[in-house]
Each structure stands twice: as structure tokens, then as C-alpha cells.
Amino acid sequence: MAADNLKNISPKDGFVVVQESAPSDTQLQGLLDLYVPIMGANAYGVYALLSRFGKPHPNLVKRSMNKELLLGLSIGMRDFLDAREKLEALGLLRTFEKSDRLGKLSLYFILRPLVGKNFFDDDLLSTLLLETVGQGAFRKLKEKYCPPKFKVDDCVEVTKSFLDVFPIQQSTLMKNAASKTVQPLDKRQEQLIDKNETDLDLKFFRQLLERSFVPEKEAFKNMDAILTIHLLYGLDEMQLVHLLEEAVDINTNKLNIDYFKMLAHNSFDYQLKANKKSSEQSQKNDGQMNTVTDNQPTSSADAALIEYCRTLSPMEFLQAIKDETGSLLTSSEKYMVSNVVSQRILPNEVINVLIHYILSDRGNASMNQNYFEKTAATWSKNGVKTAQQAMTEVRKVVQEGSEKRKSYANSKSSRYRKKRPVVQKEQLPDWAQADYKAPKSTQEQTTKKADLQAEIKRRLAEIKKDN
């Protein structure tokens, strides 16, 4: 991920750090317990060291150089950039860049971490921590930072209220209160549901809730978290209600939303392992029956990819691509995908096309957060709503890159006619070709493409069989 930015930064470049106040001991302890399992020790070291340089209003002339950070942490520039990107992804750091007469300058804004209840109330952070440390460690951390309230049974409260101690004229208080309008809780929930596009059938979901013992009020009070889980893991209405039933305390009729998230994660993890085992068994039984050659029409491959993108949730799709390429699924990739899903700026099928383009077509081992989020924001602004439209956007990007390389090659040839220019050509995906014709490939590329196509067909067959 950091490799793309290596050419844009040097150890001799300057930096300043903007920070209102130094992190407290509680915040540093929260970073160690809650954030380090997600982002790693290097990111914690970068955060702590940057905090030492922090000032509310730093002088841009009195800047430090990047090499001070590298020497202080005994790490290289690649590791530093990787740690910086993780801090940015987790909302702990904001980075700005500029150039002046003294050279390049990076401005780092240190942000305070979420600690305690605020951290566990964040759907993305708590889910990512659960996936990283596991259920047992997650429960212990939550008990440490969100201890249960002390019960005061058989006691009578005699605490004085504000007005008991500080008398205020009632007419003034009523006049001030009348000027403020508070929207009802249920109305805010309905607006939250209406403003987010989702394929969840709310009418069917309500009917299932009425037939279950899950209080409808409890469910819709936590609807934002339920929709995030639905979009992230691809759970349907019946699966969601089943998990909600397990997460409801039958004694208090209250929904334990954290336990619901944990159940959803465990269900998704179990399904992934089952699908992988079934896929391996199917591969042994089928042998070479599902082998696909390059002679197959490109439109058929496009249709299979589109169906694959529409069927799987982004997290399932990301895991499938990682399994196929044999690369590691990192915590930062989980977070960036979860973040885009939770914002609901793009449909799942469009997010899947973007993941496929970055990891499979471009051949990257991991996704760059800046490029992923920038492309997602651009597609959202352009009104991309379907997988076909997303593939059209990819073709535009590839075509623009090709034209720039041709323009550069022609310009170079005209200036140096005696020298034969060497133009590096990018191998494009089949469906991104302008003429829709499959390019010639080597035996190794043919085999790799055939394996990916076979994997797509197997997974689609399994999903249709389950339904």
C-alpha cells in the first residue's frame, strides 16, 4: 500500500505536527489495548513520537525532517508510510502536504483516540477489533473499558437537582425551552433508514420481527448497526432476525447489540470456512472439467463477473479474491471496505468491481486506502449504481492511461528520433479492452485465468444450491 507514495516523499522532507494537547495516560493505555491489535506496534510508535513534536500553533519555518522520525523508531520509509496510512484509516491522524521555498512539507494533525464506551459504540472499530483479537479477548477488553454499572438496590436517592440548589425564574426557563425543538426518536430512525439505499426489505423484516420475540422498538433503535451488518456480511432478513433472537435478553427484553455483532462475525467466519472446504472438495472431484480457455467469449466472462459481484457481499468478495491470489487479508483492508460499506455511498456490486479491479486486474497484493477511497468517492459523485457502470468507469481509466502513455511516447520520439523509445505497456483485463477482444496470453496466464473462472462458477453454484 505504501509503495505508491514512496516516490513522493524523502527523508529530507520537512514536517510539523498540530496537536491541541498531549494524549493522556488513559488515551495512551487505550491505544495499547484497543488500537495496537488492529494497527500494529509501528503505528503506535509513530503516533507517540509525532505527539512529542505536537504544538497547537507550530511555526512552519521551524520544521523537522522525516529522517528524525525514521531514526527515532529505527524503521524505513516504507514501514513509516504503512504505519501512517493505518493511523489515517483509524481516524487518529490527518495529513496535509504543501511545497514552499524550503521544500516539501507534511502537516500532521494528531487526533484523539476513542476510548472506553465511545470505542465500543463505533460499529466499524469494535467489529474490526473483534475480528482481530477474537471473542474471548474482546469480551475481556469490553469488561475493562465498559464495566457494568454499580447497582444500588434497596436504596433511596436523595440527590438534589440543579433547580433545588440554583433557583431560576420558571418563565425564563420555559421561554428558553420553547425555542428548542427536539425531533422524536422514532422519526429520526425512520429518516435514517429512508436516506440510505439498501436492498433490505423492511416490510418483510417487520413481519419477521412480529412473529419473533424480538421487540420491534429494540431492533429499529439499533437499525443503523443492523444495516451495516447486513451490507457488510450479506445477511438476509431471516438470518438477521435469527441472530437478533439469539442476542435478545429474554429477562429484560433488551437487545445486546455487541453480542449481535459477534454472532454475525462468527456466522460469516464459519460460512467462509465451510465454503472454502466445499470448494476444495469440489475441485478434487471435478478435476479439469471446469477448465476455461481463452477462446471463451469475453462477454461470458463479463456476465460471470457481474453475477459474482451481485451475489456476494464485499467482505465475502474480498476474501474470495484473497484466497484466489494467495495473499493475506489485512486489518486495514477490512476497515477500509467496512468504512465504505457503512457510509452507503455505493452499492455492494460496485464496491466489488472496484476491489476486483485493484487486486485482480492491476495485480496488487493489497489495496491502497487513498486510491480505494478516492475512486469510491469519484464513482459516487458520478452516480455509478451498477456493476456494468463500474466496469465502464474502469474502461475509461484504462483508456485515459493508455492515451497518456501514447502521447508521452510520441513526444519523446519527436525529440529524440535517433533513439528508439521503449514504451511500457500495461496488460489490461479482458473486459476493459476497448474492442472486447481477449489478448493473447501465456500458458501461465491462461491457467491462472481458468482457475479464477472455475472458482467463480463453483461459488455461484454453491450459493444457488444454498438458496
GROMACS .gro file of C-alpha atoms in nm:
model
  467
    1MET     CA    1   0.000   0.000   0.000
    2ALA     CA    2   0.277   0.243   0.091
    3ALA     CA    3   0.480   0.163  -0.221
    4ASP     CA    4   0.276   0.406  -0.434
    5ASN     CA    5   0.377   0.700  -0.212
    6LEU     CA    6   0.747   0.618  -0.176
    7LYS     CA    7   0.842   0.824  -0.481
    8ASN     CA    8   0.662   1.131  -0.340
    9ILE     CA    9   0.842   1.152  -0.007
   10SER     CA   10   1.203   1.180   0.108
   11PRO     CA   11   1.379   1.155   0.446
   12LYS     CA   12   1.491   1.514   0.389
   13ASP     CA   13   1.136   1.648   0.353
   14GLY     CA   14   1.004   1.853   0.642
   15PHE     CA   15   0.706   1.806   0.872
   16VAL     CA   16   0.524   1.982   1.155
   17VAL     CA   17   0.267   1.839   1.396
   18VAL     CA   18  -0.050   2.015   1.508
   19GLN     CA   19  -0.192   1.896   1.840
   20GLU     CA   20  -0.407   2.077   2.093
   21SER     CA   21  -0.273   1.884   2.392
   22ALA     CA   22  -0.062   1.576   2.462
   23PRO     CA   23  -0.251   1.245   2.494
   24SER     CA   24  -0.340   1.148   2.848
   25ASP     CA   25  -0.227   0.827   3.017
   26THR     CA   26  -0.580   0.687   2.971
   27GLN     CA   27  -0.571   0.758   2.600
   28LEU     CA   28  -0.226   0.601   2.559
   29GLN     CA   29  -0.342   0.295   2.752
   30GLY     CA   30  -0.649   0.277   2.528
   31LEU     CA   31  -0.425   0.293   2.222
   32LEU     CA   32  -0.223  -0.001   2.352
   33ASP     CA   33  -0.524  -0.216   2.437
   34LEU     CA   34  -0.773  -0.126   2.162
   35TYR     CA   35  -0.581   0.010   1.863
   36VAL     CA   36  -0.244  -0.169   1.865
   37PRO     CA   37  -0.401  -0.513   1.795
   38ILE     CA   38  -0.551  -0.356   1.480
   39MET     CA   39  -0.273  -0.128   1.356
   40GLY     CA   40   0.046  -0.283   1.497
   41ALA     CA   41   0.338  -0.158   1.708
   42ASN     CA   42   0.494   0.060   1.436
   43ALA     CA   43   0.180   0.270   1.403
   44TYR     CA   44   0.168   0.316   1.781
   45GLY     CA   45   0.532   0.427   1.780
   46VAL     CA   46   0.466   0.679   1.500
   47TYR     CA   47   0.166   0.819   1.689
   48ALA     CA   48   0.358   0.852   2.018
   49LEU     CA   49   0.664   1.008   1.852
   50LEU     CA   50   0.460   1.255   1.648
   51SER     CA   51   0.286   1.360   1.970
   52ARG     CA   52   0.623   1.471   2.110
   53PHE     CA   53   0.654   1.719   1.821
   54GLY     CA   54   0.295   1.842   1.855
   55LYS     CA   55   0.210   2.207   1.919
   56PRO     CA   56  -0.122   2.394   1.899
   57HIS     CA   57   0.022   2.652   1.655
   58PRO     CA   58   0.353   2.528   1.510
   59ASN     CA   59   0.588   2.753   1.316
   60LEU     CA   60   0.604   2.622   0.959
   61VAL     CA   61   0.957   2.757   0.918
   62LYS     CA   62   1.090   2.569   1.221
   63ARG     CA   63   1.018   2.229   1.073
   64SER     CA   64   1.172   1.891   1.144
   65MET     CA   65   1.284   1.638   0.883
   66ASN     CA   66   1.139   1.294   0.823
   67LYS     CA   67   1.471   1.130   0.898
   68GLU     CA   68   1.424   1.225   1.267
   69LEU     CA   69   1.117   1.002   1.278
   70LEU     CA   70   1.291   0.719   1.096
   71LEU     CA   71   1.595   0.730   1.326
   72GLY     CA   72   1.380   0.764   1.636
   73LEU     CA   73   1.181   0.449   1.552
   74SER     CA   74   1.455   0.255   1.369
   75ILE     CA   75   1.229   0.191   1.072
   76GLY     CA   76   1.249   0.256   0.698
   77MET     CA   77   1.039   0.492   0.489
   78ARG     CA   78   0.814   0.210   0.361
   79ASP     CA   79   0.728   0.099   0.717
   80PHE     CA   80   0.669   0.460   0.819
   81LEU     CA   81   0.426   0.521   0.534
   82ASP     CA   82   0.243   0.196   0.608
   83ALA     CA   83   0.207   0.296   0.975
   84ARG     CA   84   0.092   0.646   0.876
   85GLU     CA   85  -0.179   0.509   0.646
   86LYS     CA   86  -0.311   0.285   0.925
   87LEU     CA   87  -0.330   0.583   1.162
   88GLU     CA   88  -0.518   0.779   0.896
   89ALA     CA   89  -0.758   0.490   0.832
   90LEU     CA   90  -0.839   0.456   1.204
   91GLY     CA   91  -0.910   0.828   1.247
   92LEU     CA   92  -0.600   0.903   1.455
   93LEU     CA   93  -0.415   1.122   1.206
   94ARG     CA   94  -0.488   1.370   0.927
   95THR     CA   95  -0.216   1.451   0.673
   96PHE     CA   96  -0.179   1.758   0.453
   97GLU     CA   97   0.103   1.836   0.210
   98LYS     CA   98   0.238   2.156   0.054
   99SER     CA   99   0.551   2.289  -0.112
  100ASP     CA  100   0.721   2.621  -0.039
  101ARG     CA  101   1.062   2.780  -0.081
  102LEU     CA  102   1.205   2.546   0.185
  103GLY     CA  103   1.085   2.234   0.004
  104LYS     CA  104   0.811   1.978   0.064
  105LEU     CA  105   0.621   1.993   0.392
  106SER     CA  106   0.383   1.748   0.560
  107LEU     CA  107   0.137   1.880   0.819
  108TYR     CA  108   0.020   1.614   1.064
  109PHE     CA  109  -0.289   1.674   1.276
  110ILE     CA  110  -0.295   1.439   1.576
  111LEU     CA  111  -0.649   1.326   1.666
  112ARG     CA  112  -0.755   1.180   1.996
  113PRO     CA  113  -0.842   0.810   2.005
  114LEU     CA  114  -1.183   0.679   2.104
  115VAL     CA  115  -1.154   0.514   2.443
  116GLY     CA  116  -1.399   0.316   2.652
  117LYS     CA  117  -1.766   0.320   2.562
  118ASN     CA  118  -1.710   0.553   2.264
  119PHE     CA  119  -1.480   0.296   2.102
  120PHE     CA  120  -1.717   0.003   2.151
  121ASP     CA  121  -2.013   0.210   2.029
  122ASP     CA  122  -1.834   0.256   1.696
  123ASP     CA  123  -1.958  -0.028   1.474
  124LEU     CA  124  -1.651  -0.040   1.250
  125LEU     CA  125  -1.382  -0.019   1.518
  126SER     CA  126  -1.548  -0.268   1.752
  127THR     CA  127  -1.612  -0.515   1.467
  128LEU     CA  128  -1.253  -0.488   1.345
  129LEU     CA  129  -1.119  -0.540   1.698
  130LEU     CA  130  -1.340  -0.846   1.738
  131GLU     CA  131  -1.212  -0.996   1.413
  132THR     CA  132  -0.851  -0.928   1.516
  133VAL     CA  133  -0.834  -1.045   1.879
  134GLY     CA  134  -1.116  -1.299   1.889
  135GLN     CA  135  -1.424  -1.335   2.103
  136GLY     CA  136  -1.255  -1.411   2.439
  137ALA     CA  137  -1.009  -1.121   2.436
  138PHE     CA  138  -1.277  -0.887   2.301
  139ARG     CA  139  -1.507  -0.969   2.594
  140LYS     CA  140  -1.227  -0.903   2.847
  141LEU     CA  141  -1.141  -0.568   2.689
  142LYS     CA  142  -1.502  -0.460   2.693
  143GLU     CA  143  -1.539  -0.556   3.059
  144LYS     CA  144  -1.228  -0.348   3.133
  145TYR     CA  145  -1.336  -0.033   2.949
  146CYS     CA  146  -1.714  -0.067   2.984
  147PRO     CA  147  -1.766  -0.211   3.334
  148PRO     CA  148  -2.126  -0.275   3.441
  149LYS     CA  149  -2.291  -0.006   3.649
  150PHE     CA  150  -2.290  -0.050   4.022
  151LYS     CA  151  -2.638  -0.148   4.142
  152VAL     CA  152  -2.798   0.047   4.425
  153ASP     CA  153  -3.087  -0.181   4.511
  154ASP     CA  154  -3.288  -0.114   4.828
  155CYS     CA  155  -3.158   0.246   4.838
  156VAL     CA  156  -3.340   0.578   4.810
  157GLU     CA  157  -3.171   0.857   4.615
  158VAL     CA  158  -3.162   1.190   4.797
  159THR     CA  159  -2.952   1.382   4.543
  160LYS     CA  160  -3.055   1.744   4.498
  161SER     CA  161  -3.140   1.867   4.148
  162PHE     CA  162  -2.999   2.176   3.982
  163LEU     CA  163  -3.313   2.382   4.042
  164ASP     CA  164  -3.322   2.275   4.408
  165VAL     CA  165  -2.985   2.443   4.463
  166PHE     CA  166  -2.989   2.721   4.199
  167PRO     CA  167  -3.335   2.876   4.163
  168ILE     CA  168  -3.422   3.019   3.819
  169GLN     CA  169  -3.739   3.200   3.721
  170GLN     CA  170  -3.977   2.950   3.563
  171SER     CA  171  -4.090   3.190   3.289
  172THR     CA  172  -3.732   3.234   3.166
  173LEU     CA  173  -3.670   2.859   3.167
  174MET     CA  174  -3.991   2.781   2.976
  175LYS     CA  175  -3.919   3.051   2.717
  176ASN     CA  176  -3.573   2.907   2.651
  177ALA     CA  177  -3.706   2.551   2.628
  178ALA     CA  178  -3.982   2.651   2.385
  179SER     CA  179  -3.725   2.786   2.140
  180LYS     CA  180  -3.567   2.441   2.103
  181THR     CA  181  -3.737   2.165   1.902
  182VAL     CA  182  -3.635   1.807   1.954
  183GLN     CA  183  -3.726   1.552   1.689
  184PRO     CA  184  -3.891   1.233   1.818
  185LEU     CA  185  -3.665   0.929   1.838
  186ASP     CA  186  -3.876   0.713   1.607
  187LYS     CA  187  -3.889   0.986   1.341
  188ARG     CA  188  -3.509   1.016   1.340
  189GLN     CA  189  -3.482   0.640   1.299
  190GLU     CA  190  -3.721   0.638   1.004
  191GLN     CA  191  -3.525   0.917   0.835
  192LEU     CA  192  -3.201   0.727   0.891
  193ILE     CA  193  -3.349   0.424   0.720
  194ASP     CA  194  -3.504   0.618   0.432
  195LYS     CA  195  -3.192   0.818   0.343
  196ASN     CA  196  -2.977   0.509   0.298
  197GLU     CA  197  -3.024   0.290  -0.007
  198THR     CA  198  -3.033  -0.078   0.081
  199ASP     CA  199  -3.183  -0.395  -0.060
  200LEU     CA  200  -3.314  -0.496   0.282
  201ASP     CA  201  -3.691  -0.550   0.259
  202LEU     CA  202  -3.808  -0.351   0.562
  203LYS     CA  203  -4.169  -0.464   0.524
  204PHE     CA  204  -4.069  -0.829   0.527
  205PHE     CA  205  -3.823  -0.755   0.808
  206ARG     CA  206  -4.104  -0.605   1.019
  207GLN     CA  207  -4.326  -0.908   0.955
  208LEU     CA  208  -4.049  -1.141   1.071
  209LEU     CA  209  -3.997  -0.931   1.383
  210GLU     CA  210  -4.370  -0.952   1.465
  211ARG     CA  211  -4.352  -1.332   1.452
  212SER     CA  212  -4.040  -1.342   1.667
  213PHE     CA  213  -3.986  -1.243   2.028
  214VAL     CA  214  -3.753  -0.956   1.930
  215PRO     CA  215  -3.906  -0.620   2.035
  216GLU     CA  216  -3.952  -0.410   1.723
  217LYS     CA  217  -3.855  -0.097   1.914
  218GLU     CA  218  -3.525  -0.251   2.017
  219ALA     CA  219  -3.450  -0.359   1.662
  220PHE     CA  220  -3.521  -0.024   1.499
  221LYS     CA  221  -3.335   0.161   1.774
  222ASN     CA  222  -3.022  -0.021   1.652
  223MET     CA  223  -3.119  -0.018   1.284
  224ASP     CA  224  -2.804   0.160   1.171
  225ALA     CA  225  -2.585  -0.117   1.313
  226ILE     CA  226  -2.815  -0.386   1.168
  227LEU     CA  227  -2.797  -0.231   0.820
  228THR     CA  228  -2.417  -0.215   0.845
  229ILE     CA  229  -2.401  -0.585   0.933
  230HIS     CA  230  -2.646  -0.665   0.650
  231LEU     CA  231  -2.439  -0.481   0.391
  232LEU     CA  232  -2.102  -0.595   0.523
  233TYR     CA  233  -2.172  -0.968   0.554
  234GLY     CA  234  -2.460  -1.007   0.306
  235LEU     CA  235  -2.708  -1.147   0.562
  236ASP     CA  236  -3.073  -1.159   0.455
  237GLU     CA  237  -3.382  -1.068   0.660
  238MET     CA  238  -3.436  -1.415   0.806
  239GLN     CA  239  -3.070  -1.453   0.904
  240LEU     CA  240  -3.072  -1.113   1.071
  241VAL     CA  241  -3.386  -1.187   1.273
  242HIS     CA  242  -3.244  -1.526   1.376
  243LEU     CA  243  -2.928  -1.359   1.509
  244LEU     CA  244  -3.135  -1.088   1.679
  245GLU     CA  245  -3.335  -1.356   1.862
  246GLU     CA  246  -3.012  -1.502   1.997
  247ALA     CA  247  -2.890  -1.158   2.103
  248VAL     CA  248  -3.205  -1.055   2.295
  249ASP     CA  249  -3.206  -1.096   2.672
  250ILE     CA  250  -3.532  -1.279   2.745
  251ASN     CA  251  -3.536  -1.143   3.102
  252THR     CA  252  -3.506  -0.773   3.018
  253ASN     CA  253  -3.626  -0.781   2.654
  254LYS     CA  254  -3.320  -0.571   2.565
  255LEU     CA  255  -3.104  -0.627   2.258
  256ASN     CA  256  -2.733  -0.683   2.318
  257ILE     CA  257  -2.605  -0.517   2.001
  258ASP     CA  258  -2.241  -0.612   2.069
  259TYR     CA  259  -2.333  -0.977   2.105
  260PHE     CA  260  -2.532  -0.946   1.782
  261LYS     CA  261  -2.221  -0.817   1.601
  262MET     CA  262  -2.019  -1.102   1.746
  263LEU     CA  263  -2.274  -1.359   1.629
  264ALA     CA  264  -2.275  -1.207   1.280
  265HIS     CA  265  -1.897  -1.222   1.260
  266ASN     CA  266  -1.886  -1.582   1.381
  267SER     CA  267  -2.158  -1.681   1.134
  268PHE     CA  268  -1.970  -1.518   0.847
  269ASP     CA  269  -1.638  -1.675   0.950
  270TYR     CA  270  -1.795  -2.020   0.977
  271GLN     CA  271  -1.962  -1.985   0.635
  272LEU     CA  272  -1.633  -1.881   0.476
  273LYS     CA  273  -1.454  -2.186   0.613
  274ALA     CA  274  -1.738  -2.414   0.502
  275ASN     CA  275  -1.738  -2.265   0.152
  276LYS     CA  276  -1.362  -2.300   0.125
  277LYS     CA  277  -1.373  -2.664   0.234
  278SER     CA  278  -1.657  -2.736  -0.007
  279SER     CA  279  -1.471  -2.560  -0.287
  280GLU     CA  280  -1.157  -2.766  -0.229
  281GLN     CA  281  -1.359  -3.088  -0.226
  282SER     CA  282  -1.540  -2.987  -0.544
  283GLN     CA  283  -1.208  -2.915  -0.713
  284LYS     CA  284  -1.082  -3.264  -0.631
  285ASN     CA  285  -1.399  -3.428  -0.763
  286ASP     CA  286  -1.436  -3.223  -1.079
  287GLY     CA  287  -1.071  -3.235  -1.185
  288GLN     CA  288  -1.030  -3.044  -1.506
  289MET     CA  289  -1.400  -3.038  -1.601
  290ASN     CA  290  -1.437  -2.668  -1.522
  291THR     CA  291  -1.126  -2.556  -1.710
  292VAL     CA  292  -1.191  -2.240  -1.911
  293THR     CA  293  -0.981  -2.147  -2.214
  294ASP     CA  294  -0.900  -1.811  -2.362
  295ASN     CA  295  -1.120  -1.900  -2.661
  296GLN     CA  296  -1.432  -1.844  -2.446
  297PRO     CA  297  -1.610  -1.518  -2.542
  298THR     CA  298  -1.527  -1.218  -2.329
  299SER     CA  299  -1.896  -1.135  -2.282
  300SER     CA  300  -1.945  -1.463  -2.098
  301ALA     CA  301  -1.661  -1.376  -1.860
  302ASP     CA  302  -1.814  -1.031  -1.809
  303ALA     CA  303  -2.153  -1.184  -1.727
  304ALA     CA  304  -1.996  -1.427  -1.478
  305LEU     CA  305  -1.805  -1.148  -1.305
  306ILE     CA  306  -2.114  -0.927  -1.286
  307GLU     CA  307  -2.321  -1.210  -1.136
  308TYR     CA  308  -2.040  -1.284  -0.891
  309CYS     CA  309  -2.025  -0.916  -0.785
  310ARG     CA  310  -2.402  -0.901  -0.739
  311THR     CA  311  -2.424  -1.221  -0.538
  312LEU     CA  312  -2.153  -1.177  -0.275
  313SER     CA  313  -2.116  -0.916  -0.005
  314PRO     CA  314  -1.800  -0.700  -0.021
  315MET     CA  315  -1.635  -0.889   0.265
  316GLU     CA  316  -1.711  -1.226   0.104
  317PHE     CA  317  -1.586  -1.099  -0.232
  318LEU     CA  318  -1.267  -0.957  -0.080
  319GLN     CA  319  -1.195  -1.285   0.100
  320ALA     CA  320  -1.259  -1.482  -0.221
  321ILE     CA  321  -1.013  -1.268  -0.420
  322LYS     CA  322  -0.753  -1.303  -0.144
  323ASP     CA  323  -0.797  -1.681  -0.136
  324GLU     CA  324  -0.761  -1.700  -0.513
  325THR     CA  325  -0.445  -1.485  -0.527
  326GLY     CA  326  -0.296  -1.643  -0.214
  327SER     CA  327  -0.236  -1.306  -0.044
  328LEU     CA  328  -0.307  -1.203   0.317
  329LEU     CA  329  -0.624  -1.013   0.406
  330THR     CA  330  -0.503  -0.727   0.626
  331SER     CA  331  -0.691  -0.550   0.903
  332SER     CA  332  -0.659  -0.215   0.724
  333GLU     CA  333  -0.826  -0.362   0.414
  334LYS     CA  334  -1.113  -0.492   0.626
  335TYR     CA  335  -1.152  -0.148   0.781
  336MET     CA  336  -1.146   0.048   0.455
  337VAL     CA  337  -1.405  -0.182   0.296
  338SER     CA  338  -1.622  -0.172   0.611
  339ASN     CA  339  -1.593   0.207   0.617
  340VAL     CA  340  -1.715   0.250   0.258
  341VAL     CA  341  -1.995  -0.004   0.313
  342SER     CA  342  -2.115   0.170   0.631
  343GLN     CA  343  -2.128   0.508   0.454
  344ARG     CA  344  -2.353   0.351   0.187
  345ILE     CA  345  -2.228   0.574  -0.091
  346LEU     CA  346  -2.202   0.283  -0.336
  347PRO     CA  347  -2.397  -0.041  -0.388
  348ASN     CA  348  -2.221  -0.363  -0.293
  349GLU     CA  349  -2.182  -0.479  -0.654
  350VAL     CA  350  -1.997  -0.156  -0.743
  351ILE     CA  351  -1.764  -0.194  -0.444
  352ASN     CA  352  -1.691  -0.550  -0.556
  353VAL     CA  353  -1.596  -0.433  -0.907
  354LEU     CA  354  -1.357  -0.180  -0.752
  355ILE     CA  355  -1.199  -0.450  -0.532
  356HIS     CA  356  -1.163  -0.680  -0.833
  357TYR     CA  357  -1.001  -0.407  -1.043
  358ILE     CA  358  -0.743  -0.313  -0.777
  359LEU     CA  359  -0.645  -0.663  -0.664
  360SER     CA  360  -0.704  -0.885  -0.967
  361ASP     CA  361  -0.677  -0.669  -1.278
  362ARG     CA  362  -0.398  -0.442  -1.157
  363GLY     CA  363  -0.225  -0.731  -0.980
  364ASN     CA  364  -0.174  -0.551  -0.647
  365ALA     CA  365  -0.109  -0.763  -0.337
  366SER     CA  366  -0.311  -0.521  -0.122
  367MET     CA  367  -0.532  -0.217  -0.161
  368ASN     CA  368  -0.412   0.140  -0.116
  369GLN     CA  369  -0.652   0.327   0.108
  370ASN     CA  370  -0.616   0.666  -0.062
  371TYR     CA  371  -0.674   0.522  -0.409
  372PHE     CA  372  -0.964   0.300  -0.293
  373GLU     CA  373  -1.150   0.579  -0.113
  374LYS     CA  374  -1.075   0.840  -0.382
  375THR     CA  375  -1.209   0.611  -0.655
  376ALA     CA  376  -1.516   0.524  -0.445
  377ALA     CA  377  -1.588   0.895  -0.389
  378THR     CA  378  -1.546   0.968  -0.761
  379TRP     CA  379  -1.781   0.686  -0.862
  380SER     CA  380  -2.036   0.801  -0.607
  381LYS     CA  381  -2.018   1.156  -0.744
  382ASN     CA  382  -2.058   1.023  -1.100
  383GLY     CA  383  -2.369   0.829  -0.999
  384VAL     CA  384  -2.232   0.479  -1.053
  385LYS     CA  385  -2.508   0.242  -0.936
  386THR     CA  386  -2.448  -0.090  -1.113
  387ALA     CA  387  -2.162  -0.329  -1.184
  388GLN     CA  388  -2.189  -0.255  -1.559
  389GLN     CA  389  -2.147   0.118  -1.496
  390ALA     CA  390  -1.849   0.047  -1.272
  391MET     CA  391  -1.684  -0.160  -1.546
  392THR     CA  392  -1.742   0.130  -1.786
  393GLU     CA  393  -1.564   0.361  -1.540
  394VAL     CA  394  -1.271   0.118  -1.530
  395ARG     CA  395  -1.250   0.119  -1.909
  396LYS     CA  396  -1.238   0.500  -1.905
  397VAL     CA  397  -0.949   0.497  -1.655
  398VAL     CA  398  -0.759   0.238  -1.860
  399GLN     CA  399  -0.822   0.426  -2.185
  400GLU     CA  400  -0.704   0.758  -2.036
  401GLY     CA  401  -0.387   0.590  -1.909
  402SER     CA  402  -0.323   0.437  -2.250
  403GLU     CA  403  -0.367   0.772  -2.426
  404LYS     CA  404  -0.128   0.943  -2.184
  405ARG     CA  405   0.138   0.679  -2.247
  406LYS     CA  406   0.095   0.712  -2.626
  407SER     CA  407   0.117   1.091  -2.603
  408TYR     CA  408   0.432   1.067  -2.395
  409ALA     CA  409   0.586   0.816  -2.637
  410ASN     CA  410   0.509   1.035  -2.941
  411SER     CA  411   0.652   1.343  -2.771
  412LYS     CA  412   0.968   1.158  -2.675
  413SER     CA  413   1.006   1.014  -3.027
  414SER     CA  414   0.983   1.358  -3.188
  415ARG     CA  415   1.257   1.497  -2.964
  416TYR     CA  416   1.488   1.200  -2.986
  417ARG     CA  417   1.430   1.045  -3.328
  418LYS     CA  418   1.766   0.873  -3.326
  419LYS     CA  419   1.673   0.681  -3.014
  420ARG     CA  420   1.412   0.414  -3.023
  421PRO     CA  421   1.167   0.476  -2.737
  422VAL     CA  422   1.071   0.188  -2.513
  423VAL     CA  423   0.707   0.214  -2.411
  424GLN     CA  424   0.593   0.006  -2.120
  425LYS     CA  425   0.255  -0.148  -2.193
  426GLU     CA  426   0.011  -0.239  -1.920
  427GLN     CA  427  -0.168  -0.571  -1.953
  428LEU     CA  428  -0.539  -0.486  -1.927
  429PRO     CA  429  -0.821  -0.706  -1.804
  430ASP     CA  430  -1.031  -0.876  -2.075
  431TRP     CA  431  -1.346  -0.678  -2.003
  432ALA     CA  432  -1.157  -0.344  -2.001
  433GLN     CA  433  -1.040  -0.379  -2.361
  434ALA     CA  434  -1.191  -0.120  -2.596
  435ASP     CA  435  -1.258  -0.375  -2.873
  436TYR     CA  436  -1.375  -0.652  -2.633
  437LYS     CA  437  -1.123  -0.900  -2.778
  438ALA     CA  438  -0.928  -1.125  -2.546
  439PRO     CA  439  -0.548  -1.061  -2.569
  440LYS     CA  440  -0.302  -1.340  -2.629
  441SER     CA  441  -0.165  -1.479  -2.306
  442THR     CA  442   0.098  -1.719  -2.190
  443GLN     CA  443   0.024  -2.067  -2.061
  444GLU     CA  444   0.070  -1.946  -1.703
  445GLN     CA  445  -0.177  -1.660  -1.750
  446THR     CA  446  -0.424  -1.895  -1.918
  447THR     CA  447  -0.407  -2.134  -1.625
  448LYS     CA  448  -0.447  -1.854  -1.370
  449LYS     CA  449  -0.750  -1.714  -1.553
  450ALA     CA  450  -0.902  -2.060  -1.582
  451ASP     CA  451  -0.861  -2.120  -1.209
  452LEU     CA  452  -1.029  -1.788  -1.126
  453GLN     CA  453  -1.318  -1.859  -1.365
  454ALA     CA  454  -1.364  -2.205  -1.217
  455GLU     CA  455  -1.364  -2.061  -0.866
  456ILE     CA  456  -1.634  -1.810  -0.964
  457LYS     CA  457  -1.854  -2.086  -1.111
  458ARG     CA  458  -1.809  -2.308  -0.806
  459ARG     CA  459  -1.902  -2.032  -0.563
  460LEU     CA  460  -2.206  -1.931  -0.766
  461ALA     CA  461  -2.320  -2.293  -0.779
  462GLU     CA  462  -2.282  -2.325  -0.401
  463ILE     CA  463  -2.481  -2.006  -0.340
  464LYS     CA  464  -2.762  -2.115  -0.573
  465LYS     CA  465  -2.767  -2.456  -0.405
  466ASP     CA  466  -2.797  -2.297  -0.058
  467ASN     CA  467  -3.084  -2.077  -0.174
   0.00000   0.00000   0.00000
